[in-house]
Coordinates of C-alpha atoms (C1' of nucleotides) in Angstrom, one line a residue:
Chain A
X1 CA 51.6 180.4 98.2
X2 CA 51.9 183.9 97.2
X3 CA 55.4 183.9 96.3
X4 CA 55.9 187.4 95.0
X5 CA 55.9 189.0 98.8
X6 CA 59.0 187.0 99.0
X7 CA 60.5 187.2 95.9
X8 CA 60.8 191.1 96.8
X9 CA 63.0 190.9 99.5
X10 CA 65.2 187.7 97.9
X11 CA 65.3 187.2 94.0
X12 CA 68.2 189.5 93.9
X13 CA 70.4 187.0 96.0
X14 CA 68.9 183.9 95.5
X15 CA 68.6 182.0 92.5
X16 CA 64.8 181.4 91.7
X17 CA 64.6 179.3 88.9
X18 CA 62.2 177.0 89.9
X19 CA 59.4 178.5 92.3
X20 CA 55.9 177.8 92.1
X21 CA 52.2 180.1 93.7
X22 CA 49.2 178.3 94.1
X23 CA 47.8 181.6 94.7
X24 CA 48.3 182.0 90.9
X25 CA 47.1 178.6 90.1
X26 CA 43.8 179.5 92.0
X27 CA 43.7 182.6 89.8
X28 CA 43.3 180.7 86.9
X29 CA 41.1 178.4 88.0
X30 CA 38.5 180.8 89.2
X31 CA 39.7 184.8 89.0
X32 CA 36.5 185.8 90.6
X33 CA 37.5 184.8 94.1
X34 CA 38.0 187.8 95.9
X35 CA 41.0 186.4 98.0
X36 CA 43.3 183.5 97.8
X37 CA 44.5 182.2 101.5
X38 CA 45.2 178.4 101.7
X39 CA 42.5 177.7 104.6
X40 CA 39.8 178.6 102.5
X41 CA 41.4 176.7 98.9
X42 CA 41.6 174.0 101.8
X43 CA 38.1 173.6 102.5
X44 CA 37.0 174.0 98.6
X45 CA 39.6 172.0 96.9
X46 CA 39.9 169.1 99.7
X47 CA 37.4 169.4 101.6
X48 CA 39.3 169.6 104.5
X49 CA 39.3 171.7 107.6
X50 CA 42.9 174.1 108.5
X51 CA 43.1 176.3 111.5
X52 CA 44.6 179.4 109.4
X53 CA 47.6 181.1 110.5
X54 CA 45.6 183.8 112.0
X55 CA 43.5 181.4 115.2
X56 CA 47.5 180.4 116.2
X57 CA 49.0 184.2 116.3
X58 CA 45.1 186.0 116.5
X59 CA 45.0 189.8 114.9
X60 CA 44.2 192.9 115.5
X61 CA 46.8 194.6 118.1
X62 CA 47.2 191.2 119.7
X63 CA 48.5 189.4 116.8
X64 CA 51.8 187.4 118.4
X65 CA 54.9 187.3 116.4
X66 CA 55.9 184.0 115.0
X67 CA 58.5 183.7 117.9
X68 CA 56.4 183.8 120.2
X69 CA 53.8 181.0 119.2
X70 CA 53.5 177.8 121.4
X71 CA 56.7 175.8 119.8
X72 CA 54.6 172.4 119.4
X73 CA 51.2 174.1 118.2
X74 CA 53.9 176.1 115.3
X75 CA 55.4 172.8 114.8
X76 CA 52.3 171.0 114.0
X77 CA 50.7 174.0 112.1
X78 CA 53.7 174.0 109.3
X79 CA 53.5 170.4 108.7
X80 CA 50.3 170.1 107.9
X81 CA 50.7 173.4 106.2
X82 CA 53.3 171.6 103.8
X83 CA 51.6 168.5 103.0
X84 CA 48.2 170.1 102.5
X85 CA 50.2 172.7 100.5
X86 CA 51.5 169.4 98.0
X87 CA 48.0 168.2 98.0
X88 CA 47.0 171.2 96.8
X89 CA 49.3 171.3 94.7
X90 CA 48.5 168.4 92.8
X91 CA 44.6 169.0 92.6
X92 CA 45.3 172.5 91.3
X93 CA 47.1 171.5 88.6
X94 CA 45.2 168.4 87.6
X95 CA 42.4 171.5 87.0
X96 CA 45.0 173.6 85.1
X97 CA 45.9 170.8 82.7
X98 CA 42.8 169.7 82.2
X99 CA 41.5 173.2 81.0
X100 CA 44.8 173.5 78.3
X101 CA 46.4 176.3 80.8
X102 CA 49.9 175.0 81.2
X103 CA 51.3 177.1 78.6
X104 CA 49.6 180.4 80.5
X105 CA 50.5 179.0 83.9
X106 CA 53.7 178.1 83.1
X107 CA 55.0 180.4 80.0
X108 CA 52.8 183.5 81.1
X109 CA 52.0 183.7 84.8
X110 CA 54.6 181.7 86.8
X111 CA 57.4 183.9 85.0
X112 CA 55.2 187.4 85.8
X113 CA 55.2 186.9 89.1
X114 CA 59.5 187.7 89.0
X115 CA 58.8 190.5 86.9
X116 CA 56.0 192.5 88.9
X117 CA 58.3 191.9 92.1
X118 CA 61.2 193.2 89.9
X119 CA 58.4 196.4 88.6
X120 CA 58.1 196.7 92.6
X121 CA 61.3 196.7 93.9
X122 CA 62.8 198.7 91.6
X123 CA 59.9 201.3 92.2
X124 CA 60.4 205.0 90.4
X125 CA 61.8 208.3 91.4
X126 CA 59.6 211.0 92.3
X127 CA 60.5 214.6 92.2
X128 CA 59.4 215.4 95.7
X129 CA 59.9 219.3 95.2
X130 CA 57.7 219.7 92.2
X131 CA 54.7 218.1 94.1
X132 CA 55.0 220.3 96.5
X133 CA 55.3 223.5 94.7
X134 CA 52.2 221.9 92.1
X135 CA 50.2 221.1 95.6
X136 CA 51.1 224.7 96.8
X137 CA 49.6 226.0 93.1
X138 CA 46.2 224.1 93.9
X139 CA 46.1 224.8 97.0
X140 CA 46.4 228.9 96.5
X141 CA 43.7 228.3 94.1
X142 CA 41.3 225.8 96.6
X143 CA 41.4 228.4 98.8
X144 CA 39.9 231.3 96.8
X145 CA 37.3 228.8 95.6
X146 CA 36.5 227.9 99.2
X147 CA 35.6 231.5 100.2
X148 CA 33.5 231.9 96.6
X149 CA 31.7 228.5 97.4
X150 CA 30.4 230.0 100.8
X151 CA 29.9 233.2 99.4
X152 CA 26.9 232.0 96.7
X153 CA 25.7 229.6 99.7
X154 CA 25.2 232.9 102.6
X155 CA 27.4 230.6 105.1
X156 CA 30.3 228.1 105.7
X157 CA 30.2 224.3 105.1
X158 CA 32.0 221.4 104.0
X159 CA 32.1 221.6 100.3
X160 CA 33.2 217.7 100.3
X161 CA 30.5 216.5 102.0
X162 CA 28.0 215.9 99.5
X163 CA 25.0 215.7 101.7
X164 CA 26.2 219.1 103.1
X165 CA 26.4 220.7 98.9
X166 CA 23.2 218.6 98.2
X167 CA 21.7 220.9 101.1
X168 CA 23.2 223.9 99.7
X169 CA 22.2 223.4 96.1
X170 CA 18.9 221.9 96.5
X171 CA 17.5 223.2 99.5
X172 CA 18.9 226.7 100.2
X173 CA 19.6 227.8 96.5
X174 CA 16.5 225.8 95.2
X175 CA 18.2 224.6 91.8
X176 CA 16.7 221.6 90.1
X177 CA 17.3 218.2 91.5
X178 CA 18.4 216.6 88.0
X179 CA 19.3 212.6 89.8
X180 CA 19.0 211.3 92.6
X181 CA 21.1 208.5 94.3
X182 CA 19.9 205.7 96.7
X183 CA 21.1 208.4 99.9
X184 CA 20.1 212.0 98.9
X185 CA 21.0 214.5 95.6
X186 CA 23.4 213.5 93.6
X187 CA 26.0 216.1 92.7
X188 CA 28.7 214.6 90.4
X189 CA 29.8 216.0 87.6
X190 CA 27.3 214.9 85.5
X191 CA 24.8 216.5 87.6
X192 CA 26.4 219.6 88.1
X193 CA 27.2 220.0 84.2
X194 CA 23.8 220.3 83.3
X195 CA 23.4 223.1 86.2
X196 CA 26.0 225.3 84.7
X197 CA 24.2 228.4 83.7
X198 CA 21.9 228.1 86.3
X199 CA 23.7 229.5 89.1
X200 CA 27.6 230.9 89.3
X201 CA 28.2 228.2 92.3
X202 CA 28.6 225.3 90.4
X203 CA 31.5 226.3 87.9
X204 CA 33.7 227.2 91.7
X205 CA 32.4 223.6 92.7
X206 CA 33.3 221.8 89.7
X207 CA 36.3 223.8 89.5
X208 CA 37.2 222.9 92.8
X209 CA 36.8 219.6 92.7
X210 CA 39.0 218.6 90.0
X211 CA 41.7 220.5 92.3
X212 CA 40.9 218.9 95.4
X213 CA 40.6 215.5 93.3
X214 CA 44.6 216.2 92.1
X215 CA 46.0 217.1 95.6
X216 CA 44.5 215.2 97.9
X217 CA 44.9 211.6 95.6
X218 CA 47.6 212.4 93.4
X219 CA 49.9 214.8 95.2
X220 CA 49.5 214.9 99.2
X221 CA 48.8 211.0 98.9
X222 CA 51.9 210.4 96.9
X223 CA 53.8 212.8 98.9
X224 CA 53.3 210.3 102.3
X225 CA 54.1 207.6 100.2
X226 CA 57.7 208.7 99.2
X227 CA 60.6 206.4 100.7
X228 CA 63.9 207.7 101.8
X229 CA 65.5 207.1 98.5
X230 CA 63.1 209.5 96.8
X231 CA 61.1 206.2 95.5
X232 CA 57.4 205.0 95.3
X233 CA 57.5 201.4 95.4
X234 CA 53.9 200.5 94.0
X235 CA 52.3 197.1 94.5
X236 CA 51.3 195.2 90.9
X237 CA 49.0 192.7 91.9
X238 CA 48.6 189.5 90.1
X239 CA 45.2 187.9 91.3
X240 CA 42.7 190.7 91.8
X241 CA 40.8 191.4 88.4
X242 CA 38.1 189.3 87.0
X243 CA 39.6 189.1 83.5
X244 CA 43.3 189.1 83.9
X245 CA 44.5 191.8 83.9
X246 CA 47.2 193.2 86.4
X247 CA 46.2 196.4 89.4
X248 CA 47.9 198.3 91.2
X249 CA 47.9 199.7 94.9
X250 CA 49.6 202.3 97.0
X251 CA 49.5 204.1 94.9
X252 CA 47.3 203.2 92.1
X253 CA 49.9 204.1 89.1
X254 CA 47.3 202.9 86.5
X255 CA 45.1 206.0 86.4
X256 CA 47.5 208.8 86.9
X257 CA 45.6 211.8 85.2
X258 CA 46.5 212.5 81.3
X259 CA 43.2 214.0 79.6
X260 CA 43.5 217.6 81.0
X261 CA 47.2 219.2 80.8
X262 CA 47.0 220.3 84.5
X263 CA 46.5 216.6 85.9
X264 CA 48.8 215.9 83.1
X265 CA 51.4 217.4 85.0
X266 CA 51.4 215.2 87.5
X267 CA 53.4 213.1 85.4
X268 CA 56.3 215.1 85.5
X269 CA 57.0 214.4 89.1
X270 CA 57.9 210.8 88.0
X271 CA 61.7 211.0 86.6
X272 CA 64.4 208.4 86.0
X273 CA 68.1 208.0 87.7
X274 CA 70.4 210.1 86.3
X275 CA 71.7 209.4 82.4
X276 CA 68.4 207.1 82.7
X277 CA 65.4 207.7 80.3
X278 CA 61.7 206.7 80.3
X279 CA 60.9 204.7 77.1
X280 CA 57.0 204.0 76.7
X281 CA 55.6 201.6 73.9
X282 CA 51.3 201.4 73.9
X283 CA 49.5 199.3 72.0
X284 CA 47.4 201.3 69.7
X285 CA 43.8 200.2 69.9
X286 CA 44.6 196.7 71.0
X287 CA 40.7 195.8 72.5
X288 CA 38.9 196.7 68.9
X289 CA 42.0 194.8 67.4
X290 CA 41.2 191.8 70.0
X291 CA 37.5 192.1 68.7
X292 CA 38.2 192.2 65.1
X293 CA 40.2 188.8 65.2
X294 CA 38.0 187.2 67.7
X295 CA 35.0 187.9 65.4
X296 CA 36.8 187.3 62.1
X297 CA 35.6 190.7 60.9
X298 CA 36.6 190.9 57.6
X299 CA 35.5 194.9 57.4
X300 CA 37.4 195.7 60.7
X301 CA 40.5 193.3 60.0
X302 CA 40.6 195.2 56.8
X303 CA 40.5 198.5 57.8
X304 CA 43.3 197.6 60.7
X305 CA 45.7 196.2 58.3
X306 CA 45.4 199.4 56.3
X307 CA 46.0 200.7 59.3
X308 CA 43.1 203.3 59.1
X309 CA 41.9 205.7 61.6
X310 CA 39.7 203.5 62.6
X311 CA 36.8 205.7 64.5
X312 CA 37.2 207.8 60.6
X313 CA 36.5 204.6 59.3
X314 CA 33.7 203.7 61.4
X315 CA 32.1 207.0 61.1
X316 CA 32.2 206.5 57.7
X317 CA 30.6 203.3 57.1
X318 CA 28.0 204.1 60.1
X319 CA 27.0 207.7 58.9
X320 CA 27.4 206.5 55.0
X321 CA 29.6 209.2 54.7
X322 CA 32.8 209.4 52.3
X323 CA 36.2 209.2 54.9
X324 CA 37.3 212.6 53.9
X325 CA 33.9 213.9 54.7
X326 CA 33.7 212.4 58.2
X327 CA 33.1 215.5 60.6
X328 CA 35.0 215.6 63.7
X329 CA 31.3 215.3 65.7
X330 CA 30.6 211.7 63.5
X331 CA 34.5 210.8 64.8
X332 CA 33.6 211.0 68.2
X333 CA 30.4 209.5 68.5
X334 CA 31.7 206.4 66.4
X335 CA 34.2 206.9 69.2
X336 CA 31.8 206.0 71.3
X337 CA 30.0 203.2 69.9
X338 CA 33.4 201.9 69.5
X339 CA 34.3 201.6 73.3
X340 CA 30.5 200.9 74.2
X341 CA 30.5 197.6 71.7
X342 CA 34.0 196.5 73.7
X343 CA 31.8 197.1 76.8
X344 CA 28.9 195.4 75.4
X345 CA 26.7 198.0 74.9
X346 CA 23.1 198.8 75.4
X347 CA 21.0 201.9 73.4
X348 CA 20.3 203.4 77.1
X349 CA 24.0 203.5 78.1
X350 CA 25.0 205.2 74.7
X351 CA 22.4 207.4 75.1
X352 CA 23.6 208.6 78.2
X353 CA 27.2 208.7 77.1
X354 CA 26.3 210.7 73.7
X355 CA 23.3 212.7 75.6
X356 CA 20.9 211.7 72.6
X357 CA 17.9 209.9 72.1
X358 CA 17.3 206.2 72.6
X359 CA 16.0 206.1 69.3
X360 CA 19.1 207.9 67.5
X361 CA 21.4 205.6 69.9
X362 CA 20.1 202.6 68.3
X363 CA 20.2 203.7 64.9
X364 CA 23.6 204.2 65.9
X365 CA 24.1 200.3 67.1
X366 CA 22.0 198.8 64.4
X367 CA 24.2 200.9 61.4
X368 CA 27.7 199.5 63.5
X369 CA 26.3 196.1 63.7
X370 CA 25.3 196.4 60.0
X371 CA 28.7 197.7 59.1
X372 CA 30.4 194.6 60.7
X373 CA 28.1 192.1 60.0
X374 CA 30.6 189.2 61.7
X375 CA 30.7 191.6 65.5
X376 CA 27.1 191.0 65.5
X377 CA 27.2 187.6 65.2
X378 CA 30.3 187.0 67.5
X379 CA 28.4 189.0 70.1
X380 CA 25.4 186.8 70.2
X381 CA 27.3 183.7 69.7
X382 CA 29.8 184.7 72.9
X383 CA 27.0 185.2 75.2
X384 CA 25.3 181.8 74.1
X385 CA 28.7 180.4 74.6
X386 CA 29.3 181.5 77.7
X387 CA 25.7 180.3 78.7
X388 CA 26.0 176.7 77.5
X389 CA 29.7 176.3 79.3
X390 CA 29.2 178.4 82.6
X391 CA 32.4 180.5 81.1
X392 CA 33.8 182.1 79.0
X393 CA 37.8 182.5 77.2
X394 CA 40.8 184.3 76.1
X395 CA 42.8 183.5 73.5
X396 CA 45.3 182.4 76.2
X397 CA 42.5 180.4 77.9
X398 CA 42.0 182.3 80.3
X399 CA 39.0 181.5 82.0
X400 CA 35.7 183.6 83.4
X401 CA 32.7 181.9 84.9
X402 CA 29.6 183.8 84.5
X403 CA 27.1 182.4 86.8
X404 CA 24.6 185.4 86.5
X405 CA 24.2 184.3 82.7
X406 CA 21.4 181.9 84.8
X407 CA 19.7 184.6 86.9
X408 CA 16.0 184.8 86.7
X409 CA 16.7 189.0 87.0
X410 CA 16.9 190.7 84.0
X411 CA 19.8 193.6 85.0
X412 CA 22.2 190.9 86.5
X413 CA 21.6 188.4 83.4
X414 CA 22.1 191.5 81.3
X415 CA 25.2 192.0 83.6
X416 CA 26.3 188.9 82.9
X417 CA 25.8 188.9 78.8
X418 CA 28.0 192.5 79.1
X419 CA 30.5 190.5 80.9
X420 CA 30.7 187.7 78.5
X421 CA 31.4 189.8 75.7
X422 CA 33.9 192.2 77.7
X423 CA 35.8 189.8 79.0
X424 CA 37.5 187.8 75.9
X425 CA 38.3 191.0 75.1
X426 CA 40.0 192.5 78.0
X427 CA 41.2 189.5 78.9
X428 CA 43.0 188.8 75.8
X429 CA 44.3 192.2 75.9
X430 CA 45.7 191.4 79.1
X431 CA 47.2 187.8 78.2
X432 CA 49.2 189.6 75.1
X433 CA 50.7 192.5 77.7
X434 CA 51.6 189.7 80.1
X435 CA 53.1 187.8 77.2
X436 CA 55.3 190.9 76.0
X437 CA 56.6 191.9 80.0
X438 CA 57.6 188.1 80.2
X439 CA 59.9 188.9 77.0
X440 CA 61.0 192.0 77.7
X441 CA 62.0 190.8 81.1
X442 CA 63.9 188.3 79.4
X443 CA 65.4 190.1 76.5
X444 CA 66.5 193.0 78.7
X445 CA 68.7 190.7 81.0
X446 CA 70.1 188.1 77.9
X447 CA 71.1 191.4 75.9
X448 CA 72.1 193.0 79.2
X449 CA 70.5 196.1 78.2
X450 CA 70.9 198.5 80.8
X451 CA 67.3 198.9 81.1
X452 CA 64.3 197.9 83.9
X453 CA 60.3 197.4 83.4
X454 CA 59.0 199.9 86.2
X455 CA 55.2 200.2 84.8
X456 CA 52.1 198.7 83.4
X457 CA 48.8 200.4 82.7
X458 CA 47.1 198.1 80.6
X459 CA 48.2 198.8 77.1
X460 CA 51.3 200.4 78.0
X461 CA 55.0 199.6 79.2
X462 CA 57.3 201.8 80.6
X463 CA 60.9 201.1 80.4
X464 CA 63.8 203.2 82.7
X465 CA 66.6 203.1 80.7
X466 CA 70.5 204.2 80.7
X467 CA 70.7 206.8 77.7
X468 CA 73.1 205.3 76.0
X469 CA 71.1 201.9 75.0
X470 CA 68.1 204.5 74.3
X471 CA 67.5 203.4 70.7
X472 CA 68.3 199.5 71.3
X473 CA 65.4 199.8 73.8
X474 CA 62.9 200.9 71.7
X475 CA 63.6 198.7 68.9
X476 CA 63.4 195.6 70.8
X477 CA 60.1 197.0 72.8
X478 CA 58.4 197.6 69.5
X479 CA 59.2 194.1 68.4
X480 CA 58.6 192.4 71.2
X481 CA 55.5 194.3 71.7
X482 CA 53.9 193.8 68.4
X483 CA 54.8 190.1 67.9
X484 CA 53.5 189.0 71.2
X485 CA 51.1 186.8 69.7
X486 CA 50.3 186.2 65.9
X487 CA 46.4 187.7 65.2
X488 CA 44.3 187.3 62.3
X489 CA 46.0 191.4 61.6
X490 CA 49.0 193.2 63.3
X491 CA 48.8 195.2 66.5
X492 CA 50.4 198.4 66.1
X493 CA 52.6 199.9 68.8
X494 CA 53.7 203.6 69.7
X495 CA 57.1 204.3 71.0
X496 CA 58.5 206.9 72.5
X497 CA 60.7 208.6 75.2
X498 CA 61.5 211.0 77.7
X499 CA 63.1 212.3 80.4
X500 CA 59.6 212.6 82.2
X501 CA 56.6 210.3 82.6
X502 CA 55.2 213.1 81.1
X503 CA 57.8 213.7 78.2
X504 CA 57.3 209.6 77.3
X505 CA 54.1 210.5 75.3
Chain B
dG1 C1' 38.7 200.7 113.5
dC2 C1' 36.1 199.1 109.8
dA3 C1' 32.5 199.2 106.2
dT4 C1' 29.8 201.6 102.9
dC5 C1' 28.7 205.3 99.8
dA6 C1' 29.5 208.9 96.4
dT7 C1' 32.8 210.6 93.6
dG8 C1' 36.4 210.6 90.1
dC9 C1' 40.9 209.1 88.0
dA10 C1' 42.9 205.5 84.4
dA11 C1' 42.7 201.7 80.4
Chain C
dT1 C1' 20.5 200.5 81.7
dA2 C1' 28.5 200.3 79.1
dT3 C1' 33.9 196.8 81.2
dT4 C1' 38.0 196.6 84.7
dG5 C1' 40.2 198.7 88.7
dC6 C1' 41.9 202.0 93.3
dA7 C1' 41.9 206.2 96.5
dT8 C1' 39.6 209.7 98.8
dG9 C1' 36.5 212.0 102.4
dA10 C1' 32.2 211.7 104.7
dT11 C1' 29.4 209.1 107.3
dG12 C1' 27.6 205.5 110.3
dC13 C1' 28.2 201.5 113.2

DNA sequence: GCATCATGCAA
DNA sequence: TATTGCATGATGC
């Protein structure tokens, strides 16, 4: 149960061949959950009733250390922690085999779990000095925008506060009140967008919040999170999302900025050991490539295995445009229909995200949908799928239920048709990444290639490896990375390296 | 001390 | 009324 938290501390000096983690098994058999703790699996499992852990040692400040526990109460608590642990066991994987996941149990998770506590342990330098002098940067600047900010509003407040700013801008400086949320004014940057223009106080606030945004997350909280040896040691967990894929905590390394070159630069605080190199492979467009071979989309298959530029492409066909001819304006909005299909899209929520009509939003849908005739059909036929079963799954079998597919409200059964769609995609996404760090893992230690996995985001891996096996690296990353699975068409990986985060691009 | 909200970062 | 996450500061209990 939970196995990882151990693994940490001992799979360097002990050999863990065999090990099992219900917690995992649980996972599979319903990712929803929003914790795994063996009392609970107990009660739903066996029906049976367990003290947990926590009514023998309490919690809070009084919590009592294990030593210190009543030595008959301990006694009886552990066995009848280990046989309901082997009952569970068994009922668990009765479930597992029964819905054809031994292979991702087995082959997939089981085997992750040693290479997220390896990701962990090993952790990743962090150039302390350069945080500090970036932080000192924003910080020159915050201030100046602080005493601008106060200026337009006639007198000091907290410009973080946004009942305090809703005040300011709404009340005081009588701009117009564009949303609303369910508290007061909203004032994100959405919002304050459309108020540029009409007062010189918003560009300082949106200004400074993108600063305060990058130092207070990204470099003061990194900063306190820096171990003697100059390391973060991030936690990748294994059961928290919905659809399978893997987060990450303390710090969050899976959003680390990268669309504006100043949060960018963040990226150069995290460094390898010395004669040690980043290598980075990403999978290039792997969720529309998920789609196209779930759907059997002969247009999008085809346009993948010419390996087109496929929002071009898709501007193309939706505009009726020749390829050359496809302005960068068509690109990007075909951009967007692109990520809202994988989302499963509605003409509202484009409409928002392009800032155009409903009307033209729809056109925009009903032309993508015409285009790839098969996506339409999948996307019906998934949702009515996941309504006759309870669930939906990945290619790996990965499995979602979707109760809200039955509510009688129309925004949570619209929730749920979004989520049957998503979530074969994602989730497949995530069961090819999983498949490719299992490899990598292994391939890295047979070879002994004197190189580590330290990160995931998603569609990415990041390697830290000793210069000299540089080039071995990356060849076996691409391959392993590409030939994770077979598809209906290839996925297409990027490769590169550096002696940055940053420089990996 | 903990929960919730609004906000914003990533894929 | 677009999917999945996590961290922050403010606020309220």
């Amino acid at each position: 149960y939970d196995i990882k938290s151990d693994l940490y501390y001992l799979f360097e000096d002990v050999n863990f061949k065999n090990y099992e983690d219900l917690t995992i098994a649980e996972y599979l058999i319903d990712p929803s959950r929003s914790k795994y703790e063996i009392d609970k699996s107990a009660k739903i499992y066996l029906n049976r009733n367990l003290h947990s852990l926590e009514d023998l040692v309490g919690k809070g400040k009084k919590t009592l250390s294990l030593s210190d526990v009543d030595k008959e109460k301990l006694g009886s608590y552990i066995s009848m922690y280990l046989s309901l642990t082997e009952d569970l066991r068994e009922k668990l994987l009765s479930y597992i085999d029964e819905r054809d996941m031994k292979e991702l149990y087995y082959d997939i998770e089981l085997p992750l779990v040693k290479v997220l506590a390896s990701m962990e342990r090993e952790g990743i330098y962090v150039n302390k000095d350069y945080l500090i002098e970036l932080g000192e940067e924003f910080q020159k600047e915050l201030d100046e925008l602080e005493k601008e900010i106060y200026s337009y509003a006639g007198y000091e407040f907290n410009i973080n506060s946004t009942k305090q700013l809703g005040e300011v801008l709404f009340e005081k400086l009588n701009l117009p009140v564009i949303k609303k949320t369910k508290t007061g004014y909203s004032t994100n940057a959405e919002v304050l967008h459309k108020l540029k223009g009409s007062h010189e106080i918003i560009e300082a606030i949106l200004r400074y919040r993108t600063l305060k945004k990058l130092t207070t997350t990204y470099i003061d909280g990194f900063i306190t999170l820096i171990s003697e040896e100059g390391k973060i040691h991030s936690l990748f967990n294994q059961n928290i999302t919905a659809t399978g894929r893997i987060s990450s905590q303390d710090p969050n390394l899976q959003n680390i900025p990268i669309k504006t070159e100043e949060g960018r630069k963040i990226r150069k605080a995290f460094i390898p050991p010395e004669n040690y190199s980043f290598v980075g492979g990403d999978y290039s467009q792997v969720e529309l490539r998920v789609l196209a071979h779930l759907s059997g989309d002969e247009v999008m298959i085809e346009a993948f295995k010419e390996d087109a530029d496929i929002h071009t492409k898709t501007a193309s066909e939706v505009f009726h445009v020749d390829f050359e001819d496809v302005t960068p304006l068509q690109r990007s909005n075909a951009k967007a229909v692109n990520f809202g299909i994988v989302y499963g899209i509605s003409d509202y929520g484009l409409s928002q995200d392009l800032d155009i009509s409903r009307k033209e939003a729809k056109e925009y849908i009903d032309n993508y949908l015409d285009t790839y005739k098969e996506i339409k059909t999948y996307m019906a036929d998934i949702v009515e799928t996941g309504k006759k079963q309870g669930y939906v799954e990945t290619i790996m079998h990965r499995r979602r239920y979707i109760p809200e597919l039955e509510s009688k409200n129309r925004n949570i059964r619209g929730f749920g048709e979004r989520v049957a769609l998503n979530t074969p995609i994602q989730g497949s996404a995530a069961d090819i990444i999983k498949i490719a760090m299992v490899e990598i893992y292994q391939e890295l230690q047979e070879k002994q290639l004197r190189g580590k996995l330290i990160l995931q985001v998603h569609d990415e891996l990041i390697i830290q490896v000793e210069d000299g096996d540089i080039d071995e690296v990356k060849e076996l990353l691409s391959n392993v990375m590409s030939h994770a699975v077979e598809l209906d068409l290839p996925l297409k990986v990027d490769i590169n390296s550096g002696k940055t985060w940053y420089d990996a691009k």
